[in-house]
Coordinates of C-alpha atoms in Angstrom, one line a residue:
X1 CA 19.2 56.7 -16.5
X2 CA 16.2 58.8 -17.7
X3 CA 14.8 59.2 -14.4
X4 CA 17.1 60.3 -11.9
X5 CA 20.9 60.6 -11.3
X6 CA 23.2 57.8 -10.9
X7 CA 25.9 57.6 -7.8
X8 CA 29.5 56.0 -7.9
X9 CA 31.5 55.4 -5.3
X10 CA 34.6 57.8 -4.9
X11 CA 36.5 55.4 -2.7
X12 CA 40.0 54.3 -4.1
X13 CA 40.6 50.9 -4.5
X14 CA 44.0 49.2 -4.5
X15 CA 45.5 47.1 -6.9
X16 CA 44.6 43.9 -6.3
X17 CA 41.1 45.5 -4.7
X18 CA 38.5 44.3 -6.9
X19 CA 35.8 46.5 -7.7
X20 CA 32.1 45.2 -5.8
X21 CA 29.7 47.2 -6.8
X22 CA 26.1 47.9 -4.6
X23 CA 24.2 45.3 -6.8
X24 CA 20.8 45.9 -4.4
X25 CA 21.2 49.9 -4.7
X26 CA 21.7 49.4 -8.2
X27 CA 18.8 47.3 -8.9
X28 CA 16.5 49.9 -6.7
X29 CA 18.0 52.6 -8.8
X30 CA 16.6 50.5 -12.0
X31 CA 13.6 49.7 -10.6
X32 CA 12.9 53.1 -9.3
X33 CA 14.0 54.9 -13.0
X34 CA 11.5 51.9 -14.5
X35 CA 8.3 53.4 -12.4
X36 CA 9.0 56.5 -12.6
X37 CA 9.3 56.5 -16.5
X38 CA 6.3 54.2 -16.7
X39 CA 4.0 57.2 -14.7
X40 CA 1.4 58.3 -16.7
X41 CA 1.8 62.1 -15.0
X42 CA 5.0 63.9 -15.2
X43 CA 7.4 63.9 -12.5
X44 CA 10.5 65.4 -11.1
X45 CA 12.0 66.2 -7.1
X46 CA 14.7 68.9 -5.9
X47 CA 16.7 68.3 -2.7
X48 CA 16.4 70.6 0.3
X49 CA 18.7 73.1 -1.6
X50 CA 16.3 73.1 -4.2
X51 CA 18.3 71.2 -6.8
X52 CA 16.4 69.0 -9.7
X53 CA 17.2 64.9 -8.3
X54 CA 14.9 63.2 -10.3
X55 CA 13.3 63.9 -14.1
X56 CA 10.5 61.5 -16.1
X57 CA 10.0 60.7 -19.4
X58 CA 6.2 62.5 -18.8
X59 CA 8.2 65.7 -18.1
X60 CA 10.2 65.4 -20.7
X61 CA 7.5 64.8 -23.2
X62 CA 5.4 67.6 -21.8
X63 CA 8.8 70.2 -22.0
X64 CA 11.0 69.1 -24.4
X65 CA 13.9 69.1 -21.4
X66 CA 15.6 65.3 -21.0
X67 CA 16.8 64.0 -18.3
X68 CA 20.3 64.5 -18.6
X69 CA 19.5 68.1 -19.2
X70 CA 17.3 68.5 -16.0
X71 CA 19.0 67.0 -13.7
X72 CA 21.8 68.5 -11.7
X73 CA 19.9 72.2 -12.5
X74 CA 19.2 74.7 -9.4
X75 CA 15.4 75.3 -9.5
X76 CA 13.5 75.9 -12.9
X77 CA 15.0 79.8 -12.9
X78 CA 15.9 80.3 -16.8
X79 CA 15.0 77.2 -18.5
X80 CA 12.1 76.0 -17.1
X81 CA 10.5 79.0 -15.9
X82 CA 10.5 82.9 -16.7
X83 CA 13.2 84.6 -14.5
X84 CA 10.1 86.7 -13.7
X85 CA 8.3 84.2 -12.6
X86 CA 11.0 81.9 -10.9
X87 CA 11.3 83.4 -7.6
X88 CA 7.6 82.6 -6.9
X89 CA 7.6 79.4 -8.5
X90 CA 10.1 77.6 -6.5
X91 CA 8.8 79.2 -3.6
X92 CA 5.1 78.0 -3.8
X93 CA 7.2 74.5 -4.8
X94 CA 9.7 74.1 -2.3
X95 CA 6.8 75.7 0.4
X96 CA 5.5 72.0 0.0
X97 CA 8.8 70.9 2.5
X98 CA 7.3 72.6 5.4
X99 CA 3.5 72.2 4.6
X100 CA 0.8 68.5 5.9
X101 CA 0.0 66.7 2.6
X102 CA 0.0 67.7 -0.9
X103 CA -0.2 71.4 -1.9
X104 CA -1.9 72.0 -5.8
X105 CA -1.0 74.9 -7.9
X106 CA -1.3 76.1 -11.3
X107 CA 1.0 78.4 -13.2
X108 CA 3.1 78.2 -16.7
X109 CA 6.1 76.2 -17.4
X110 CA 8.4 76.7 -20.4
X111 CA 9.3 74.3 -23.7
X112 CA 13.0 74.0 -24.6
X113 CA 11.3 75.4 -27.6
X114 CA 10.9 78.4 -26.1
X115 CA 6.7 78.1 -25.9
X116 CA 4.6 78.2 -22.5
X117 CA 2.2 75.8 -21.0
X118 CA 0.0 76.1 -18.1
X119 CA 0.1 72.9 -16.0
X120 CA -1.4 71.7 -12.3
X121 CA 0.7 70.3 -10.1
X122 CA 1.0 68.7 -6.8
X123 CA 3.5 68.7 -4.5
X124 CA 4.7 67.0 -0.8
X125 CA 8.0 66.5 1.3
X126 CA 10.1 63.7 0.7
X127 CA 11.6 62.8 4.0
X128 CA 14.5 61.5 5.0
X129 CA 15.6 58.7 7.1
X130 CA 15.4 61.2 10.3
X131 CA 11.9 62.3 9.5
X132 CA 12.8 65.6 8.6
X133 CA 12.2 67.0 5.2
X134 CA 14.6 65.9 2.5
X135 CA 13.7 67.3 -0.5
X136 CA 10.3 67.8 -2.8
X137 CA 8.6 65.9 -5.3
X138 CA 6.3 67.2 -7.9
X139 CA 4.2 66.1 -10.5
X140 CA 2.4 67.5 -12.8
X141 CA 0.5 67.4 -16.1
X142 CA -1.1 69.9 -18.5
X143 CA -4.1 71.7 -17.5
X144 CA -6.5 70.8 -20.0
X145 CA -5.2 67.1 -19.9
X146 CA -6.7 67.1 -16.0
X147 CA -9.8 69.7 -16.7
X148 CA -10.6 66.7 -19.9
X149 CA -10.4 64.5 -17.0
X150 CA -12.3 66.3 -14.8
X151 CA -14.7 65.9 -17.4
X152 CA -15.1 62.8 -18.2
X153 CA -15.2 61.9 -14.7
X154 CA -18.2 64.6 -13.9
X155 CA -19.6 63.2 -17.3
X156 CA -19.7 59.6 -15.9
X157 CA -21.2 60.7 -12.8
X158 CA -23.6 62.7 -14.0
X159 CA -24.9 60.2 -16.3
X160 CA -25.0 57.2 -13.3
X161 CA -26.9 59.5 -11.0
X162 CA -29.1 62.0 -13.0
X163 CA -30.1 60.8 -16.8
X164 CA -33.1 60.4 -17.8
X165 CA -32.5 57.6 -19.7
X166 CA -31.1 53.7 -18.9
X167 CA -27.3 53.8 -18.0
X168 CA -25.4 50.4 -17.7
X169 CA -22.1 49.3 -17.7
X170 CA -22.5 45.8 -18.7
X171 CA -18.9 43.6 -18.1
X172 CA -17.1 41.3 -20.9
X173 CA -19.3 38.3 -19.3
X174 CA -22.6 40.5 -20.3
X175 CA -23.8 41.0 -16.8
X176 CA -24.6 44.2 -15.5
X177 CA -22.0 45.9 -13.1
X178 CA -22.5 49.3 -12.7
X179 CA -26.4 50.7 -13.3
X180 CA -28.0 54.0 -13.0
X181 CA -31.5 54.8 -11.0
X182 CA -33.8 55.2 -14.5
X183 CA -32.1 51.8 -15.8
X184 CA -33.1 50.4 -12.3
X185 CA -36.7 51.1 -12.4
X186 CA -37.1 50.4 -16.1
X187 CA -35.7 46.8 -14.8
X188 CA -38.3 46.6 -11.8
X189 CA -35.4 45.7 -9.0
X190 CA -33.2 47.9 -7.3
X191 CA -29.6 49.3 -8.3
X192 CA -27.6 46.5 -6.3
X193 CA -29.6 44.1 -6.5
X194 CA -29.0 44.0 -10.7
X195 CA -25.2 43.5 -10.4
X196 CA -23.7 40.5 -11.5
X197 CA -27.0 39.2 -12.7
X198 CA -27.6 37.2 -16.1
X199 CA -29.8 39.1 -18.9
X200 CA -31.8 36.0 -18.9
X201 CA -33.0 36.3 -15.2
X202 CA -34.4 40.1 -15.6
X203 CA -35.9 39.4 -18.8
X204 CA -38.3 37.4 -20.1
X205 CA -37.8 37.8 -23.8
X206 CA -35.3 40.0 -25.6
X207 CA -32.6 38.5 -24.2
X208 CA -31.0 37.0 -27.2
X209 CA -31.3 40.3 -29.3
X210 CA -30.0 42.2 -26.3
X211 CA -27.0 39.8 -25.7
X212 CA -26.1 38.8 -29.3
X213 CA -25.9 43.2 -29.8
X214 CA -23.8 43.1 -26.4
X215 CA -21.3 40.5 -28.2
X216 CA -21.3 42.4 -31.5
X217 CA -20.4 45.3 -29.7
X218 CA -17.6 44.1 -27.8
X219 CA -16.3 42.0 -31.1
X220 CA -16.5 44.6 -34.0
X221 CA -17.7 48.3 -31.7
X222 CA -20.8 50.2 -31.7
X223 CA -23.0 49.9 -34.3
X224 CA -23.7 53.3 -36.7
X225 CA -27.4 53.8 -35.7
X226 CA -29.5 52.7 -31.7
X227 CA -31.3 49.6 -32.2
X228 CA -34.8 48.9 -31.4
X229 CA -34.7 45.8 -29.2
X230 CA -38.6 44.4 -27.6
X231 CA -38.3 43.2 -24.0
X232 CA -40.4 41.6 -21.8
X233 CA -39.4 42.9 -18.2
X234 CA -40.0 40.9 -15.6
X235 CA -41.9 42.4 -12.7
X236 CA -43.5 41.7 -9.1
X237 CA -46.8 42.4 -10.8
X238 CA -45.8 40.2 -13.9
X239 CA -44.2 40.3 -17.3
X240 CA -44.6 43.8 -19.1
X241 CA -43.5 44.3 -22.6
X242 CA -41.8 47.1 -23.8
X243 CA -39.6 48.8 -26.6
X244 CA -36.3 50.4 -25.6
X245 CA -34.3 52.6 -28.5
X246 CA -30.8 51.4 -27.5
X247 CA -27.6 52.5 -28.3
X248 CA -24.2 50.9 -27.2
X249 CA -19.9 52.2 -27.0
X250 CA -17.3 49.6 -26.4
X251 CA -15.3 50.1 -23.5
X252 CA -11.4 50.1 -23.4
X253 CA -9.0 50.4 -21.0
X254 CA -7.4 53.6 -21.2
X255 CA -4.1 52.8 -19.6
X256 CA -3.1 49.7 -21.5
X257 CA -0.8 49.5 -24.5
X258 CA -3.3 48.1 -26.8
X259 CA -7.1 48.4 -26.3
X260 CA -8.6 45.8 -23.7
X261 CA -12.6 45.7 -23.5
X262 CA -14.2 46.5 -20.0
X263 CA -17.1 45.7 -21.8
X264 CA -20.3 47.3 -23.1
X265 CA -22.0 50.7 -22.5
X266 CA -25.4 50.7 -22.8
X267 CA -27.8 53.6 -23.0
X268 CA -31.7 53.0 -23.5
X269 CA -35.0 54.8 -23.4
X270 CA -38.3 53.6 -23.3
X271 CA -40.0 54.2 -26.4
X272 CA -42.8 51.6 -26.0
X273 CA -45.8 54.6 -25.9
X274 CA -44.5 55.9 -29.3
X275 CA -43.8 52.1 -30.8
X276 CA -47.4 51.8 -30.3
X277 CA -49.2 54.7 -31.5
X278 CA -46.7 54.4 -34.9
X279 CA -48.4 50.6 -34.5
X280 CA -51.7 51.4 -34.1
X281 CA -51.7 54.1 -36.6
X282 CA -50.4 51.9 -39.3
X283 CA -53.1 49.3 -38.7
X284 CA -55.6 52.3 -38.9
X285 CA -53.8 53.1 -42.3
X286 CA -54.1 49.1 -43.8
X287 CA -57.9 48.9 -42.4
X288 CA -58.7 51.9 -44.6
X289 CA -57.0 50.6 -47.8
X290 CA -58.5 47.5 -47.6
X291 CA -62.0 48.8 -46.9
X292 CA -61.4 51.2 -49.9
X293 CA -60.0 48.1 -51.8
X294 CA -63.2 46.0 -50.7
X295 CA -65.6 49.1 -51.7
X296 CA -64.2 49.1 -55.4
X297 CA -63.9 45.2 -56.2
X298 CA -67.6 45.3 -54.9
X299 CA -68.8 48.1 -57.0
X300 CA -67.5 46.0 -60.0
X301 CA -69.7 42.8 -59.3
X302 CA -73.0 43.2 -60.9
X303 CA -74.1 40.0 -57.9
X304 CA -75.2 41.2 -54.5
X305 CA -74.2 38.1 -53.6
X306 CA -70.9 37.9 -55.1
X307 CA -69.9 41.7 -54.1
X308 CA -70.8 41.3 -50.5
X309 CA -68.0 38.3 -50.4
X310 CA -65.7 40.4 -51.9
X311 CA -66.4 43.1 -49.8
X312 CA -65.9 41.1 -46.8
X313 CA -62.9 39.5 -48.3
X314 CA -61.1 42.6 -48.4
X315 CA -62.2 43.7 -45.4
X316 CA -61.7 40.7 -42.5
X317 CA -58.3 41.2 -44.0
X318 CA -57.1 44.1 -42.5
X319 CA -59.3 43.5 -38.9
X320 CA -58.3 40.1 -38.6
X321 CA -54.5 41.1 -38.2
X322 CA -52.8 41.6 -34.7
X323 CA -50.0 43.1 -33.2

């Protein structure tokens, strides 16, 4: 058993005595040992004498120790830890039988390889069945594991509170279910009110484009460049039109074997002021060539009549088209 040590019963038995063994202790052993190998953090627990009861797969992953050869072992003094360092180690650790809660600390354990790494850990009493402190457990993972996760946490906050840009989380269904403040506005309708809500009823066009990206995404991943997608937005003072530069990040479940969407991330940013100067400008750039084009098919007709047709051909052209 990888995760903790296994009890038999010393009692003799006579001859025609047959064995019975604790099938329900047994089966909480298994199941116990199946839990604690499945953590995703490192674990292990001493006794009140300070004796190592229970070892993980996490921990043995992270140090290179096994079970079998952590288990039984008085403290970390020697293998786990710098004789140095042992004394205060186990004390800050077993400290945790006396103290309310959970009590964090920081300091460097070592490989069976012989090389050191700095992990966080948090530690509580394990009682017994009288109430009174039994033993400690601990777990624990690498430091930079927890600061990455720390990160991405702050990351993810930051970026549903304080972007400047359109932040949301849309589910596998494609409706919105988490949204930041600047994605709020840029909808017209407030944070809460936008959850669970079809694309179709907060916009009044773009809605395929948005959704048939959404799917893509979700299908085959992001795409390698942000997408220019036009909306029409729907407002209490009417439709509005705009452009948003979008860019999208499939979302998997970190804790699952295989990867499972959560759904879409979707990051935008209004780029309707810039769409339409870069619009205006080009139909600025067309009306000029075609009233240059007009000016020189004209100057070739030797009748007024005839040239000032032209002229005009060329010309309507290029003010007769729209946006």
């Amino acid at each position: 058993m990888s995760a903790s040590r296994r009890s038999g019963t010393t009692d003799e038995l006579g001859p025609d005595e047959p064995e019975q063994p604790d099938q329900p202790d047994r089966d909480g052993a298994d199941l116990l040992a199946a839990l604690l190998d499945g953590m995703d953090a490192a674990l292990c627990a001493f006794d009140a004498d300070g004796v190592v009861t229970h070892w993980n797969r996490e921990a043995e992953r992270i140090l290179g120790w096994s079970a079998a050869e952590a288990v039984g072992r008085h403290g970390f003094a020697g293998w786990a830890v710098r004789e140095a360092d042992a004394e205060e180690v186990e004390g800050r650790l077993m400290s945790a039988m006396q103290a309310p809660g959970r009590q964090v600390h920081e300091f460097a354990l070592l490989t069976k390889d012989g090389g050191r790494v700095l992990v966080r850990t948090q530690s509580a009493a394990v009682h017994g069945p009288d109430g009174k402190p039994a033993g400690v457990y601990c777990a624990f993972s690498e430091v930079h594991a927890q600061i990455d996760l720390e990160r991405s946490i702050a990351l993810s906050e930051a970026l549903f509170e304080d972007a400047s840009w359109g932040v949301v989380l849309v589910d596998a269904d494609l409706r919105p279910a988490v949204v930041n403040a600047h994605a709020a506005r840029a909808l017209g309708i407030g944070r809460t009110a936008v959850l669970g809500r079809p694309l179709g009823e907060l916009l009044a066009q773009g809605v395929e484009e948005l959704e048939s990206a959404l799917t893509h995404v979700l299908a085959e991943g992001a795409p390698p460049a942000p997408a220019e997608i036009w909306v029409s937005v729907r407002t209490p003072e009417g439709e509005q039109r705009r452009c948003w530069r979008c860019g999208f990040v499939r979302l998997a479940s970190p804790l699952a074997e295989e990867p499972v969407p959560l759904g879409v991330g979707w990051l935008f940013n209004d780029v309707t002021v810039a769409k339409q100067a870069e619009q205006e400008a080009s139909l600025l750039r067309f009306r000029s060539n075609q009233l240059h084009r007009a000016a020189r098919a004209a100057a070739e007709c030797e009748d007024p009549a005839e040239a000032a047709t032209i002229h005009l051909d060329f010309a309507l052209a290029g003010f007769a088209t729209t946006r």
